[in-house]
């Protein structure tokens, strides 16, 4: 479909004022369409013309100011409106198509019980799939929604419910919303309600998950209330959208979406099996993130998609911060350092990197490309640095000024910078230029000269930049001095605050106050993780890490060290063998479960790609040993035990032991082999050739749930059998009707480093087939599938040649170009590491 260009959006925003939308949906008919009737009122200069975006399956009627429109007015998903009056009323009625991609009005049939569930997801430009609209973020308007649905359903939406009965739901007019925030859920949803501080609260999920939601509602409501209270403490404006509903829906592409009054989450967040506290923390963080958006995004909306970061960086920063400040999950900055920031750093070092705040988002389709680790995590890390730089009080004062000035409207980066510049009394222009308008990351490396009597002669922080992006940046950060005492404990002797200013020191910052100080066993650069940079320790500190790492009390300090190690291995500066040795020594005694989970995840990715096929089994064996020791050392039933066990299942080659766990034999104390663990074990057995289609079918017969269907698809694709691979590939590439989740699960199961000979030929197929696949699937679901199906485990020059041939084509979509560029860059690193 044609993407709205920035030029078109600017012109339309200048010409049009939208008065309101009244949308009336009927979802009672069987089949793959629903009825949509919309009355759209707007004003403009008389005599002009414009268009609305609209994608009907079958047009029933359309009138503008009472005059029927010619069918030819609708072309290319745009409805032309000409001969406009000062005040206009567009009335249209049409059959609209349900989606199976998680975009538009998604329709899901639960395999557990055959029940039908609908939810709307409009981001980024899906509103046209439900009603005709001026689909751009700066044409906000109030919405009035009515829905006719089966009588035994539940319908919830942005607005408050004002009428219900006889299969008809009517909702109050909303505050002005951007088109992409309009949402509803409809189906036999299960609801749990509560109230806090005058705000009605609700949680929704499928009936199949009802017992789990009932059990977890208390934790979800507690987190919700704690976060609401904390936002009300730091913001002058109260939560502005009336009720606060949180719906957990099937096959959702994102973690969640911040629709005012009806936040939508992926329903994997309602747990049916045992989970770790790391997973519970992640869920709490997503609750806090979406709540931050109610102010940043929903109340004050970006004018155009180039300021997507204004939404996502702030929500990421505030979500992490508010979770730590208000809930029981106090170590979220540790998670951020290990996981989210590492995601941003990887994206920032690829050829496809872009500034946090780009200026060249020329149309809506390009905006989706920037929905990545840079807009979320690098942006949040940069905000953390900004707070260190201007101080928290000034930062929050600036935000409140920003909300007051632009409530229910739109704003830009310039507006926000002006507000924080005023509140802090500092001109942020130069700071914003290097941090927000320029891509890539600096490295901060400690250089230590010592005296003969064991003191620092000079400590220098050396800042460097990649050749192609030479900008150095100002940094405010801390250096931590740690000593390994005679009693075996490690203590932080001192923290030194450092202002790195390349304007005055040219990239070599001498830490004068450390001269004469006794040398520490560990000099930790960026202690407290305040700045965004690659960290390299001085050689003596680096050598001390294996002995000191697990003795550090502060989980954030351990996370900074782990991240630096993982980053050095990713860069090929240090071998994977060194990493797995460290993992074996330090992970079994690691106390913070999110560190355990992220180290295992990252190490596993590196072990699957970096060693040669000959060297890989030994590295995997060490990883399995580390997990085994962790399971043995962890308290029975603890999160660490579960994280270790999952790692062990994924890396073990002991099929008898794995099969035993499935049969209930020698299961570690405190572990329940529940549905999700059973699938994990079975998948590993399948990969190793120790279980086949019959076992998969039998497991699916035990677990006829949505997650069961996905796990079965993943297992079938993982069978070490040429016919199974051929079937799976064909399905991923060409099935037009399958749901996004089943396709993704199949792609996940397909590529197994254990089955290299079998899957290697599909590297050629990927580059031949993927343009066609992406042409058939839309937006986010297509992109996710293209990423998941990438032949990342076929680490060979030939794979890079195929990527280069595809990239040489001039007809590639921007999304495919990005996917291949990034996948190829990962392979380049892996090949370099192999030497
Ligand atoms: Zn967000």
Short mmCIF file of N, CA and C and ligand atoms in Angstrom, two decimals, residues 254 256-258 286 289-290 292-293 296 308 311-316 340 371 376, ligand 1:
data_model
loop_
_atom_site.label_atom_id
_atom_site.label_comp_id
_atom_site.label_asym_id
_atom_site.label_seq_id
_atom_site.Cartn_x
_atom_site.Cartn_y
_atom_site.Cartn_z
N UNK A 254 4.09 -7.25 19.31
CA UNK A 254 4.99 -6.50 20.18
C UNK A 254 4.91 -7.06 21.60
N UNK A 256 3.84 -4.97 23.98
CA UNK A 256 2.58 -4.34 24.34
C UNK A 256 2.41 -3.07 23.52
N UNK A 257 1.22 -2.48 23.62
CA UNK A 257 0.92 -1.23 22.91
C UNK A 257 0.12 -0.34 23.81
N UNK A 258 0.51 0.94 23.83
CA UNK A 258 0.08 1.86 24.88
C UNK A 258 -1.26 2.54 24.62
N UNK A 286 7.27 -3.81 31.51
CA UNK A 286 6.40 -3.48 30.36
C UNK A 286 5.16 -2.73 30.84
N UNK A 289 6.37 0.71 31.40
CA UNK A 289 6.71 1.32 30.11
C UNK A 289 5.44 1.84 29.42
N UNK A 290 4.43 0.99 29.35
CA UNK A 290 3.20 1.41 28.66
C UNK A 290 2.52 2.54 29.42
N UNK A 292 4.10 4.87 31.12
CA UNK A 292 4.86 6.09 30.80
C UNK A 292 4.34 6.70 29.50
N UNK A 293 3.97 5.82 28.55
CA UNK A 293 3.46 6.31 27.27
C UNK A 293 2.16 7.09 27.41
N UNK A 296 3.88 10.25 27.67
CA UNK A 296 4.79 10.43 26.55
C UNK A 296 4.33 9.63 25.36
N UNK A 308 9.84 9.30 16.89
CA UNK A 308 9.45 8.05 17.55
C UNK A 308 10.25 7.86 18.84
N UNK A 311 8.80 9.01 22.04
CA UNK A 311 7.93 8.03 22.70
C UNK A 311 8.75 6.94 23.37
N UNK A 312 9.56 6.27 22.55
CA UNK A 312 10.13 5.00 23.02
C UNK A 312 11.30 5.16 23.97
N UNK A 313 12.17 6.12 23.72
CA UNK A 313 13.29 6.29 24.63
C UNK A 313 12.79 6.70 26.01
N UNK A 314 11.79 7.58 26.04
CA UNK A 314 11.25 8.02 27.32
C UNK A 314 10.53 6.89 28.04
N UNK A 315 9.74 6.14 27.28
CA UNK A 315 9.01 5.05 27.93
C UNK A 315 9.99 3.99 28.44
N UNK A 316 11.05 3.75 27.68
CA UNK A 316 12.06 2.77 28.11
C UNK A 316 12.78 3.27 29.36
N UNK A 340 18.94 -4.63 27.57
CA UNK A 340 18.39 -3.62 26.69
C UNK A 340 19.49 -2.77 26.08
N UNK A 371 12.23 1.28 14.50
CA UNK A 371 11.62 0.72 15.68
C UNK A 371 12.56 -0.35 16.23
N UNK A 376 14.77 2.66 21.23
CA UNK A 376 14.37 2.30 22.59
C UNK A 376 15.55 2.44 23.55
ZN1 LIG B 1 6.80 1.73 23.87
#
